[in-house]
Tab-separated table of N, CA and C in Angstrom:
chain	number	residue	atom	x	y	z
V	1	UNK	N	103.348	59.898	105.879
V	1	UNK	CA	103.553	59.094	107.069
V	1	UNK	C	104.510	59.819	108.012
V	2	UNK	N	104.285	59.629	109.311
V	2	UNK	CA	105.128	60.280	110.319
V	2	UNK	C	106.420	59.509	110.518
V	3	UNK	N	107.476	60.252	110.650
V	3	UNK	CA	108.769	59.649	110.973
V	3	UNK	C	108.891	59.535	112.489
V	4	UNK	N	109.503	58.477	112.990
V	4	UNK	CA	109.692	58.374	114.442
V	4	UNK	C	110.584	59.498	114.951
V	5	UNK	N	110.266	59.982	116.108
V	5	UNK	CA	111.039	61.079	116.712
V	5	UNK	C	112.191	60.487	117.501
V	6	UNK	N	113.381	61.000	117.234
V	6	UNK	CA	114.566	60.557	117.975
V	6	UNK	C	114.619	61.334	119.281
V	7	UNK	N	114.421	60.663	120.445
V	7	UNK	CA	114.399	61.382	121.719
V	7	UNK	C	115.714	62.091	122.031
V	8	UNK	N	116.816	61.661	121.469
V	8	UNK	CA	118.099	62.313	121.729
V	8	UNK	C	118.377	63.486	120.808
V	9	UNK	N	117.536	63.676	119.776
V	9	UNK	CA	117.799	64.735	118.791
V	9	UNK	C	117.756	66.118	119.420
V	10	UNK	N	116.752	66.377	120.262
V	10	UNK	CA	116.659	67.712	120.855
V	10	UNK	C	117.793	67.946	121.843
V	11	UNK	N	118.234	66.890	122.533
V	11	UNK	CA	119.355	67.038	123.462
V	11	UNK	C	120.629	67.363	122.711
V	12	UNK	N	120.806	66.734	121.537
V	12	UNK	CA	121.995	67.007	120.750
V	12	UNK	C	121.959	68.427	120.221
V	13	UNK	N	120.783	68.899	119.827
V	13	UNK	CA	120.662	70.255	119.302
V	13	UNK	C	120.927	71.291	120.388
V	14	UNK	N	120.554	70.959	121.631
V	14	UNK	CA	120.752	71.881	122.752
V	14	UNK	C	121.888	71.384	123.639
V	15	UNK	N	123.047	71.162	123.060
V	15	UNK	CA	124.193	70.633	123.789
V	15	UNK	C	124.546	71.554	124.953
V	16	UNK	N	124.640	70.985	126.120
V	16	UNK	CA	124.985	71.755	127.312
V	16	UNK	C	126.483	71.999	127.327
V	17	UNK	N	126.894	73.163	127.817
V	17	UNK	CA	128.330	73.443	127.876
V	17	UNK	C	129.012	72.549	128.913
V	18	UNK	N	130.296	72.296	128.686
V	18	UNK	CA	131.066	71.538	129.674
V	18	UNK	C	131.249	72.415	130.906
V	19	UNK	N	131.684	71.819	132.009
V	19	UNK	CA	131.925	72.586	133.233
V	19	UNK	C	132.933	73.708	132.977
V	20	UNK	N	133.983	73.395	132.209
V	20	UNK	CA	135.004	74.396	131.911
V	20	UNK	C	134.423	75.543	131.080
V	21	UNK	N	133.578	75.220	130.091
V	21	UNK	CA	132.941	76.265	129.277
V	21	UNK	C	132.016	77.119	130.129
V	22	UNK	N	131.316	76.483	131.060
V	22	UNK	CA	130.396	77.210	131.931
V	22	UNK	C	131.157	78.172	132.847
V	23	UNK	N	132.263	77.726	133.420
V	23	UNK	CA	133.077	78.590	134.279
V	23	UNK	C	133.647	79.739	133.458
V	24	UNK	N	134.123	79.456	132.254
V	24	UNK	CA	134.658	80.507	131.384
V	24	UNK	C	133.580	81.540	131.074
V	25	UNK	N	132.345	81.076	130.802
V	25	UNK	CA	131.248	81.996	130.532
V	25	UNK	C	130.929	82.822	131.775
V	26	UNK	N	130.867	82.169	132.909
V	26	UNK	CA	130.520	82.874	134.149
V	26	UNK	C	131.568	83.906	134.536
V	27	UNK	N	132.825	83.612	134.241
V	27	UNK	CA	133.912	84.524	134.621
V	27	UNK	C	134.387	85.325	133.412
V	28	UNK	N	133.439	85.772	132.593
V	28	UNK	CA	133.769	86.415	131.326
V	28	UNK	C	134.151	87.884	131.453
V	29	UNK	N	133.908	88.471	132.582
V	29	UNK	CA	134.155	89.902	132.751
V	29	UNK	C	135.371	90.100	133.643
V	30	UNK	N	136.291	90.954	133.238
V	30	UNK	CA	137.487	91.207	134.025
V	30	UNK	C	137.178	92.103	135.214
V	31	UNK	N	137.926	91.944	136.321
V	31	UNK	CA	137.730	92.831	137.467
V	31	UNK	C	137.876	94.286	137.034
V	32	UNK	N	137.011	95.124	137.540
V	32	UNK	CA	137.100	96.548	137.245
V	32	UNK	C	136.340	96.988	136.015
V	33	UNK	N	135.843	96.058	135.182
V	33	UNK	CA	135.054	96.468	134.030
V	33	UNK	C	133.853	97.266	134.521
V	34	UNK	N	133.501	98.307	133.818
V	34	UNK	CA	132.469	99.242	134.275
V	34	UNK	C	131.068	98.731	133.955
V	35	UNK	N	130.625	97.707	134.691
V	35	UNK	CA	129.285	97.165	134.474
V	35	UNK	C	128.539	96.997	135.782
V	36	UNK	N	129.076	97.544	136.846
V	36	UNK	CA	128.499	97.333	138.173
V	36	UNK	C	127.010	97.677	138.199
V	37	UNK	N	126.600	98.771	137.575
V	37	UNK	CA	125.205	99.199	137.610
V	37	UNK	C	124.262	98.317	136.814
V	38	UNK	N	124.785	97.353	136.047
V	38	UNK	CA	123.934	96.504	135.227
V	38	UNK	C	123.424	95.279	135.970
V	39	UNK	N	123.855	95.057	137.180
V	39	UNK	CA	123.486	93.852	137.938
V	39	UNK	C	122.010	93.902	138.312
V	40	UNK	N	121.201	93.079	137.664
V	40	UNK	CA	119.758	93.015	137.926
V	40	UNK	C	119.111	94.398	137.933
V	41	UNK	N	119.602	95.267	137.085
V	41	UNK	CA	119.077	96.632	136.954
V	41	UNK	C	119.082	97.388	138.285
V	42	UNK	N	120.040	97.090	139.125
V	42	UNK	CA	120.184	97.810	140.387
V	42	UNK	C	121.669	97.916	140.708
V	43	UNK	N	121.996	98.750	141.633
V	43	UNK	CA	123.396	98.965	141.969
V	43	UNK	C	123.954	97.811	142.801
V	44	UNK	N	125.238	97.541	142.626
V	44	UNK	CA	125.941	96.571	143.442
V	44	UNK	C	126.324	97.288	144.722
V	45	UNK	N	125.895	96.760	145.855
V	45	UNK	CA	126.145	97.427	147.128
V	45	UNK	C	126.917	96.495	148.040
V	46	UNK	N	128.024	96.994	148.554
V	46	UNK	CA	128.786	96.256	149.550
V	46	UNK	C	128.744	97.073	150.822
V	47	UNK	N	128.124	96.518	151.862
V	47	UNK	CA	127.906	97.269	153.085
V	47	UNK	C	129.102	97.285	154.009
V	48	UNK	N	129.890	96.249	154.030
V	48	UNK	CA	131.001	96.194	154.973
V	48	UNK	C	132.196	95.539	154.335
V	49	UNK	N	133.227	95.419	155.114
V	49	UNK	CA	134.411	94.735	154.625
V	49	UNK	C	135.308	95.648	153.817
V	50	UNK	N	135.949	95.074	152.840
V	50	UNK	CA	136.946	95.784	152.052
V	50	UNK	C	136.325	96.347	150.784
V	51	UNK	N	135.987	97.603	150.800
V	51	UNK	CA	135.378	98.250	149.638
V	51	UNK	C	136.290	98.109	148.423
V	52	UNK	N	135.692	97.799	147.289
V	52	UNK	CA	136.452	97.659	146.053
V	52	UNK	C	137.060	96.288	145.845
V	53	UNK	N	136.828	95.376	146.764
V	53	UNK	CA	137.415	94.047	146.652
V	53	UNK	C	136.515	93.057	145.932
V	54	UNK	N	135.287	93.438	145.622
V	54	UNK	CA	134.385	92.560	144.894
V	54	UNK	C	133.963	93.226	143.601
V	55	UNK	N	134.003	92.462	142.516
V	55	UNK	CA	133.583	92.962	141.202
V	55	UNK	C	132.759	91.882	140.517
V	56	UNK	N	131.817	92.314	139.688
V	56	UNK	CA	131.026	91.388	138.893
V	56	UNK	C	131.968	90.621	137.962
V	57	UNK	N	131.797	89.299	137.906
V	57	UNK	CA	132.645	88.469	137.043
V	57	UNK	C	131.868	87.913	135.860
V	58	UNK	N	130.565	88.007	135.886
V	58	UNK	CA	129.704	87.447	134.855
V	58	UNK	C	128.375	87.117	135.493
V	59	UNK	N	127.500	86.452	134.775
V	59	UNK	CA	126.177	86.140	135.318
V	59	UNK	C	126.263	85.287	136.586
V	60	UNK	N	125.832	85.850	137.705
V	60	UNK	CA	125.798	85.113	138.963
V	60	UNK	C	127.144	84.846	139.591
V	61	UNK	N	128.174	85.596	139.191
V	61	UNK	CA	129.528	85.338	139.685
V	61	UNK	C	130.242	86.629	140.071
V	62	UNK	N	131.175	86.502	140.996
V	62	UNK	CA	131.965	87.636	141.482
V	62	UNK	C	133.452	87.333	141.398
V	63	UNK	N	134.234	88.395	141.288
V	63	UNK	CA	135.671	88.314	141.492
V	63	UNK	C	135.937	88.893	142.875
V	64	UNK	N	136.734	88.229	143.674
V	64	UNK	CA	137.150	88.755	144.973
V	64	UNK	C	138.646	88.999	144.921
V	65	UNK	N	139.032	90.234	145.207
V	65	UNK	CA	140.431	90.651	145.146
V	65	UNK	C	141.205	90.120	146.343
V	66	UNK	N	142.414	89.657	146.082
V	66	UNK	CA	143.305	89.177	147.143
V	66	UNK	C	144.593	89.978	147.076
V	67	UNK	N	144.900	90.706	148.126
V	67	UNK	CA	146.087	91.557	148.111
V	67	UNK	C	147.345	90.838	148.564
V	68	UNK	N	147.195	89.828	149.409
V	68	UNK	CA	148.363	89.117	149.926
V	68	UNK	C	148.345	87.679	149.446
V	69	UNK	N	149.501	87.194	149.030
V	69	UNK	CA	149.646	85.820	148.527
V	69	UNK	C	149.180	84.808	149.567
V	70	UNK	N	149.541	85.035	150.836
V	70	UNK	CA	149.157	84.075	151.885
V	70	UNK	C	147.639	84.019	152.050
V	71	UNK	N	146.965	85.167	151.974
V	71	UNK	CA	145.502	85.193	152.072
V	71	UNK	C	144.873	84.473	150.882
V	72	UNK	N	145.436	84.699	149.715
V	72	UNK	CA	144.937	84.067	148.489
V	72	UNK	C	144.994	82.546	148.617
V	73	UNK	N	146.151	82.031	149.002
V	73	UNK	CA	146.322	80.580	149.106
V	73	UNK	C	145.372	79.972	150.131
V	74	UNK	N	145.215	80.631	151.272
V	74	UNK	CA	144.322	80.132	152.319
V	74	UNK	C	142.876	80.175	151.843
V	75	UNK	N	142.466	81.289	151.256
V	75	UNK	CA	141.073	81.416	150.828
V	75	UNK	C	140.704	80.406	149.746
V	76	UNK	N	141.583	80.202	148.785
V	76	UNK	CA	141.320	79.212	147.731
V	76	UNK	C	141.190	77.822	148.351
V	77	UNK	N	142.113	77.468	149.240
V	77	UNK	CA	142.075	76.148	149.879
V	77	UNK	C	140.793	75.953	150.684
V	78	UNK	N	140.436	76.956	151.482
V	78	UNK	CA	139.236	76.848	152.318
V	78	UNK	C	137.977	76.778	151.461
V	79	UNK	N	137.903	77.618	150.430
V	79	UNK	CA	136.729	77.612	149.560
V	79	UNK	C	136.567	76.255	148.865
V	80	UNK	N	137.676	75.685	148.397
V	80	UNK	CA	137.620	74.369	147.761
V	80	UNK	C	137.172	73.301	148.761
V	81	UNK	N	137.720	73.354	149.980
V	81	UNK	CA	137.343	72.368	151.004
V	81	UNK	C	135.873	72.497	151.388
V	82	UNK	N	135.392	73.736	151.536
V	82	UNK	CA	133.993	73.947	151.892
V	82	UNK	C	133.058	73.472	150.784
V	83	UNK	N	133.496	73.596	149.526
V	83	UNK	CA	132.683	73.129	148.399
V	83	UNK	C	132.538	71.608	148.389
V	84	UNK	N	133.383	70.915	149.119
V	84	UNK	CA	133.315	69.454	149.216
V	84	UNK	C	132.708	68.998	150.546
V	85	UNK	N	132.282	69.937	151.382
V	85	UNK	CA	131.815	69.600	152.729
V	85	UNK	C	130.290	69.537	152.814
V	86	UNK	N	129.803	69.207	153.988
V	86	UNK	CA	128.361	69.113	154.222
V	86	UNK	C	127.675	70.480	154.239
V	87	UNK	N	128.440	71.555	154.360
V	87	UNK	CA	127.829	72.897	154.348
V	87	UNK	C	127.957	73.559	152.978
V	88	UNK	N	128.224	72.769	151.954
V	88	UNK	CA	128.419	73.256	150.588
V	88	UNK	C	127.324	74.208	150.114
V	89	UNK	N	126.073	73.930	150.471
V	89	UNK	CA	124.970	74.760	149.967
V	89	UNK	C	124.938	76.148	150.599
V	90	UNK	N	125.781	76.396	151.584
V	90	UNK	CA	125.791	77.697	152.259
V	90	UNK	C	126.997	78.558	151.892
V	91	UNK	N	127.866	78.044	151.058
V	91	UNK	CA	129.051	78.797	150.652
V	91	UNK	C	129.070	78.931	149.130
V	92	UNK	N	129.707	79.979	148.629
V	92	UNK	CA	129.746	80.145	147.169
V	92	UNK	C	130.592	79.069	146.494
V	93	UNK	N	130.185	78.692	145.287
V	93	UNK	CA	130.993	77.772	144.487
V	93	UNK	C	132.308	78.457	144.141
V	94	UNK	N	133.392	77.710	144.225
V	94	UNK	CA	134.690	78.193	143.771
V	94	UNK	C	134.739	77.996	142.265
V	95	UNK	N	135.001	79.055	141.517
V	95	UNK	CA	134.949	78.987	140.055
V	95	UNK	C	136.300	79.176	139.383
V	96	UNK	N	137.339	79.377	140.157
V	96	UNK	CA	138.658	79.531	139.558
V	96	UNK	C	139.353	80.780	140.059
V	97	UNK	N	140.516	81.023	139.513
V	97	UNK	CA	141.323	82.170	139.929
V	97	UNK	C	141.917	82.842	138.701
V	98	UNK	N	142.348	84.074	138.883
V	98	UNK	CA	142.872	84.847	137.760
V	98	UNK	C	143.880	85.860	138.276
V	99	UNK	N	144.938	86.050	137.502
V	99	UNK	CA	145.877	87.133	137.766
V	99	UNK	C	145.561	88.202	136.737
V	100	UNK	N	145.080	89.351	137.188
V	100	UNK	CA	144.665	90.412	136.271
V	100	UNK	C	145.368	91.701	136.658
V	101	UNK	N	146.154	92.221	135.757
V	101	UNK	CA	146.924	93.447	135.968
V	101	UNK	C	147.741	93.375	137.258
V	102	UNK	N	148.359	92.200	137.476
V	102	UNK	CA	149.239	92.016	138.623
V	102	UNK	C	148.546	91.765	139.949
V	103	UNK	N	147.238	91.594	139.926
V	103	UNK	CA	146.468	91.341	141.147
V	103	UNK	C	145.799	89.978	141.035
V	104	UNK	N	145.803	89.234	142.131
V	104	UNK	CA	145.148	87.920	142.152
V	104	UNK	C	143.682	88.089	142.512
V	105	UNK	N	142.827	87.375	141.775
V	105	UNK	CA	141.380	87.413	141.985
V	105	UNK	C	140.855	85.987	142.092
V	106	UNK	N	139.864	85.788	142.953
V	106	UNK	CA	139.210	84.493	143.091
V	106	UNK	C	137.805	84.620	142.519
V	107	UNK	N	137.457	83.715	141.604
V	107	UNK	CA	136.116	83.687	141.032
V	107	UNK	C	135.206	82.830	141.890
V	108	UNK	N	134.052	83.374	142.240
V	108	UNK	CA	133.110	82.619	143.072
V	108	UNK	C	131.684	82.981	142.720
V	109	UNK	N	130.790	82.086	143.094
V	109	UNK	CA	129.363	82.290	142.870
V	109	UNK	C	128.882	83.493	143.679
V	110	UNK	N	128.001	84.278	143.089
V	110	UNK	CA	127.339	85.385	143.783
V	110	UNK	C	126.060	84.837	144.397
V	111	UNK	N	126.103	84.536	145.677
V	111	UNK	CA	124.953	83.919	146.346
V	111	UNK	C	123.739	84.837	146.412
V	112	UNK	N	123.927	86.124	146.198
V	112	UNK	CA	122.825	87.077	146.320
V	112	UNK	C	122.160	87.407	144.986
V	113	UNK	N	122.672	86.873	143.883
V	113	UNK	CA	122.190	87.289	142.562
V	113	UNK	C	120.736	86.919	142.281
V	114	UNK	N	120.184	85.973	142.987
V	114	UNK	CA	118.812	85.542	142.729
V	114	UNK	C	117.783	86.249	143.610
V	115	UNK	N	118.248	87.144	144.454
V	115	UNK	CA	117.354	87.832	145.375
V	115	UNK	C	117.139	89.276	144.947
V	116	UNK	N	115.916	89.752	145.073
V	116	UNK	CA	115.605	91.141	144.740
V	116	UNK	C	116.234	92.092	145.769
V	117	UNK	N	116.009	91.824	147.037
V	117	UNK	CA	116.571	92.646	148.114
V	117	UNK	C	117.242	91.740	149.138
V	118	UNK	N	118.189	90.938	148.683
V	118	UNK	CA	118.851	89.981	149.554
V	118	UNK	C	119.701	90.654	150.615
V	119	UNK	N	119.944	89.928	151.665
V	119	UNK	CA	120.768	90.426	152.759
V	119	UNK	C	121.676	89.290	153.202
V	120	UNK	N	122.952	89.537	153.273
V	120	UNK	CA	123.909	88.509	153.654
V	120	UNK	C	124.471	88.766	155.038
V	121	UNK	N	125.059	87.727	155.593
V	121	UNK	CA	125.673	87.837	156.907
V	121	UNK	C	127.041	87.163	156.835
V	122	UNK	N	128.053	87.845	157.321
V	122	UNK	CA	129.406	87.324	157.347
V	122	UNK	C	129.627	86.727	158.734
V	123	UNK	N	129.772	85.420	158.791
V	123	UNK	CA	129.934	84.745	160.078
V	123	UNK	C	131.392	84.368	160.270
V	124	UNK	N	131.922	84.745	161.409
V	124	UNK	CA	133.288	84.379	161.772
V	124	UNK	C	133.217	83.239	162.775
V	125	UNK	N	134.089	82.263	162.596
V	125	UNK	CA	134.113	81.132	163.517
V	125	UNK	C	135.425	81.170	164.284
V	126	UNK	N	135.340	81.092	165.593
V	126	UNK	CA	136.529	81.149	166.426
V	126	UNK	C	136.370	82.210	167.490
V	127	UNK	N	137.480	82.587	168.089
V	127	UNK	CA	137.405	83.569	169.171
V	127	UNK	C	137.783	84.970	168.724
V	128	UNK	N	138.428	85.087	167.572
V	128	UNK	CA	138.811	86.395	167.044
V	128	UNK	C	138.469	86.481	165.573
V	129	UNK	N	138.211	87.699	165.126
V	129	UNK	CA	137.941	87.900	163.701
V	129	UNK	C	139.102	88.619	163.020
V	130	UNK	N	140.282	88.536	163.612
V	130	UNK	CA	141.444	89.192	163.041
V	130	UNK	C	142.661	88.289	163.220
V	131	UNK	N	143.712	88.632	162.515
V	131	UNK	CA	144.913	87.803	162.519
V	131	UNK	C	145.728	88.031	163.791
V	132	UNK	N	146.448	87.001	164.165
V	132	UNK	CA	147.295	87.059	165.362
V	132	UNK	C	148.345	88.168	165.254
V	133	UNK	N	148.818	88.441	164.041
V	133	UNK	CA	149.840	89.485	163.852
V	133	UNK	C	149.329	90.866	164.262
V	134	UNK	N	148.010	91.067	164.232
V	134	UNK	CA	147.439	92.363	164.615
V	134	UNK	C	147.562	92.621	166.114
V	135	UNK	N	147.734	91.566	166.902
V	135	UNK	CA	147.880	91.730	168.352
V	135	UNK	C	149.144	92.530	168.665
V	136	UNK	N	150.204	92.287	167.903
V	136	UNK	CA	151.495	92.948	168.145
V	136	UNK	C	151.657	94.258	167.383
V	137	UNK	N	150.780	94.529	166.426
V	137	UNK	CA	150.879	95.727	165.598
V	137	UNK	C	150.443	96.959	166.394
V	138	UNK	N	151.387	97.837	166.683
V	138	UNK	CA	151.095	99.029	167.492
V	138	UNK	C	150.948	100.307	166.657
V	139	UNK	N	150.868	100.177	165.339
V	139	UNK	CA	150.685	101.354	164.483
V	139	UNK	C	149.339	102.001	164.773
V	140	UNK	N	149.354	103.309	165.004
V	140	UNK	CA	148.114	104.043	165.256
V	140	UNK	C	147.505	104.470	163.929
V	141	UNK	N	146.201	104.301	163.808
V	141	UNK	CA	145.514	104.610	162.548
V	141	UNK	C	144.340	105.544	162.790
V	142	UNK	N	144.383	106.683	162.122
V	142	UNK	CA	143.301	107.668	162.226
V	142	UNK	C	142.019	107.148	161.576
V	143	UNK	N	142.154	106.411	160.456
V	143	UNK	CA	140.970	105.918	159.753
V	143	UNK	C	140.149	104.976	160.631
V	144	UNK	N	140.819	104.141	161.412
V	144	UNK	CA	140.091	103.220	162.288
V	144	UNK	C	139.460	103.955	163.466
V	145	UNK	N	140.131	105.003	163.927
V	145	UNK	CA	139.526	105.829	164.984
V	145	UNK	C	138.230	106.460	164.471
V	146	UNK	N	138.268	106.978	163.239
V	146	UNK	CA	137.079	107.609	162.650
V	146	UNK	C	135.942	106.604	162.486
V	147	UNK	N	136.270	105.387	162.042
V	147	UNK	CA	135.247	104.347	161.902
V	147	UNK	C	134.637	104.005	163.255
V	148	UNK	N	135.487	103.846	164.267
V	148	UNK	CA	134.997	103.512	165.597
V	148	UNK	C	134.111	104.635	166.135
V	149	UNK	N	134.558	105.857	165.961
V	149	UNK	CA	133.806	107.015	166.456
V	149	UNK	C	132.448	107.115	165.750
V	150	UNK	N	132.446	106.847	164.455
V	150	UNK	CA	131.197	106.899	163.688
V	150	UNK	C	130.202	105.856	164.186
V	151	UNK	N	130.710	104.665	164.544
V	151	UNK	CA	129.843	103.591	165.045
V	151	UNK	C	129.331	103.884	166.446
V	152	UNK	N	130.202	104.457	167.301
V	152	UNK	CA	129.816	104.751	168.680
V	152	UNK	C	130.676	105.898	169.210
V	153	UNK	N	130.157	107.114	169.186
V	153	UNK	CA	130.929	108.278	169.645
V	153	UNK	C	131.363	108.191	171.107
V	154	UNK	N	130.753	107.323	171.887
V	154	UNK	CA	131.119	107.184	173.299
V	154	UNK	C	132.219	106.156	173.540
V	155	UNK	N	132.610	105.425	172.527
V	155	UNK	CA	133.595	104.345	172.683
V	155	UNK	C	135.017	104.819	172.940
V	156	UNK	N	135.518	105.856	172.260
V	156	UNK	CA	136.926	106.239	172.459
V	156	UNK	C	137.209	106.690	173.895
V	157	UNK	N	138.384	106.281	174.373
V	157	UNK	CA	138.840	106.719	175.689
V	157	UNK	C	139.336	108.161	175.578
V	158	UNK	N	139.522	108.856	176.704
V	158	UNK	CA	140.056	110.232	176.636
V	158	UNK	C	141.395	110.304	175.909
V	159	UNK	N	142.287	109.348	176.137
V	159	UNK	CA	143.587	109.393	175.451
V	159	UNK	C	143.433	109.140	173.948
V	160	UNK	N	142.500	108.256	173.563
V	160	UNK	CA	142.251	108.016	172.139
V	160	UNK	C	141.662	109.260	171.483
V	161	UNK	N	140.805	109.963	172.206
V	161	UNK	CA	140.237	111.217	171.676
V	161	UNK	C	141.329	112.250	171.446
V	162	UNK	N	142.258	112.317	172.393
V	162	UNK	CA	143.350	113.286	172.299
V	162	UNK	C	144.254	112.992	171.108
V	163	UNK	N	144.580	111.713	170.909
V	163	UNK	CA	145.460	111.303	169.809
V	163	UNK	C	144.708	111.281	168.485
V	164	UNK	N	143.445	110.869	168.526
V	164	UNK	CA	142.645	110.766	167.304
V	164	UNK	C	143.016	109.573	166.444
V	165	UNK	N	143.566	108.545	167.091
V	165	UNK	CA	143.984	107.346	166.364
V	165	UNK	C	143.975	106.158	167.325
V	166	UNK	N	143.805	104.947	166.746
V	166	UNK	CA	143.822	103.713	167.524
V	166	UNK	C	144.551	102.625	166.741
V	167	UNK	N	144.889	101.547	167.434
V	167	UNK	CA	145.506	100.402	166.753
V	167	UNK	C	144.412	99.552	166.116
V	168	UNK	N	144.812	98.704	165.194
V	168	UNK	CA	143.840	97.812	164.571
V	168	UNK	C	143.294	96.819	165.598
V	169	UNK	N	144.137	96.395	166.537
V	169	UNK	CA	143.678	95.488	167.581
V	169	UNK	C	142.548	96.136	168.386
V	170	UNK	N	142.715	97.397	168.740
V	170	UNK	CA	141.669	98.101	169.502
V	170	UNK	C	140.367	98.152	168.681
V	171	UNK	N	140.498	98.486	167.407
V	171	UNK	CA	139.323	98.571	166.551
V	171	UNK	C	138.629	97.216	166.437
V	172	UNK	N	139.409	96.169	166.218
V	172	UNK	CA	138.833	94.844	166.041
V	172	UNK	C	138.194	94.310	167.324
V	173	UNK	N	138.763	94.640	168.471
V	173	UNK	CA	138.152	94.187	169.719
V	173	UNK	C	136.847	94.912	169.989
V	174	UNK	N	136.728	96.129	169.508
V	174	UNK	CA	135.455	96.869	169.632
V	174	UNK	C	134.397	96.178	168.776
V	175	UNK	N	134.783	95.723	167.589
V	175	UNK	CA	133.841	95.034	166.698
V	175	UNK	C	133.418	93.689	167.249
V	176	UNK	N	134.342	92.992	167.908
V	176	UNK	CA	134.013	91.669	168.447
V	176	UNK	C	133.105	91.847	169.625
């Protein structure tokens, strides 16, 4: 004779992890671990921004490096607020934070992990894409001059060509 099937038996056998267990699993890899080439059998490519600031954190997750405490606090707060907002489906899930080898890292969902050849866009909201402190910063930087020149060899002024350096404000206004 057949025994009645308990509909909850298979659910009990396949117990789903708690949210905390899931986050721990997703953020199982430390920043800098040498697994970048294993992501969907293709290379991890970062086209712009701060090179070296993103690392694989686990399946479908990234670590984002934060160099300044103030940036870290703001980014965590904004990410948490956006995760509770009406645009939640367009921003990565906030998965936690970690201090690793003296550096603060933010764990977040990798929105591109499900795409074969995905392409992302970084949207800035407001009138500037840089901090107000950069307006007063008059330090000349050769690296930013080289980046600007590479993007548009006709952009530098004669005096900038002579010096071979520009301020961050000049570079950022060219980008805007």
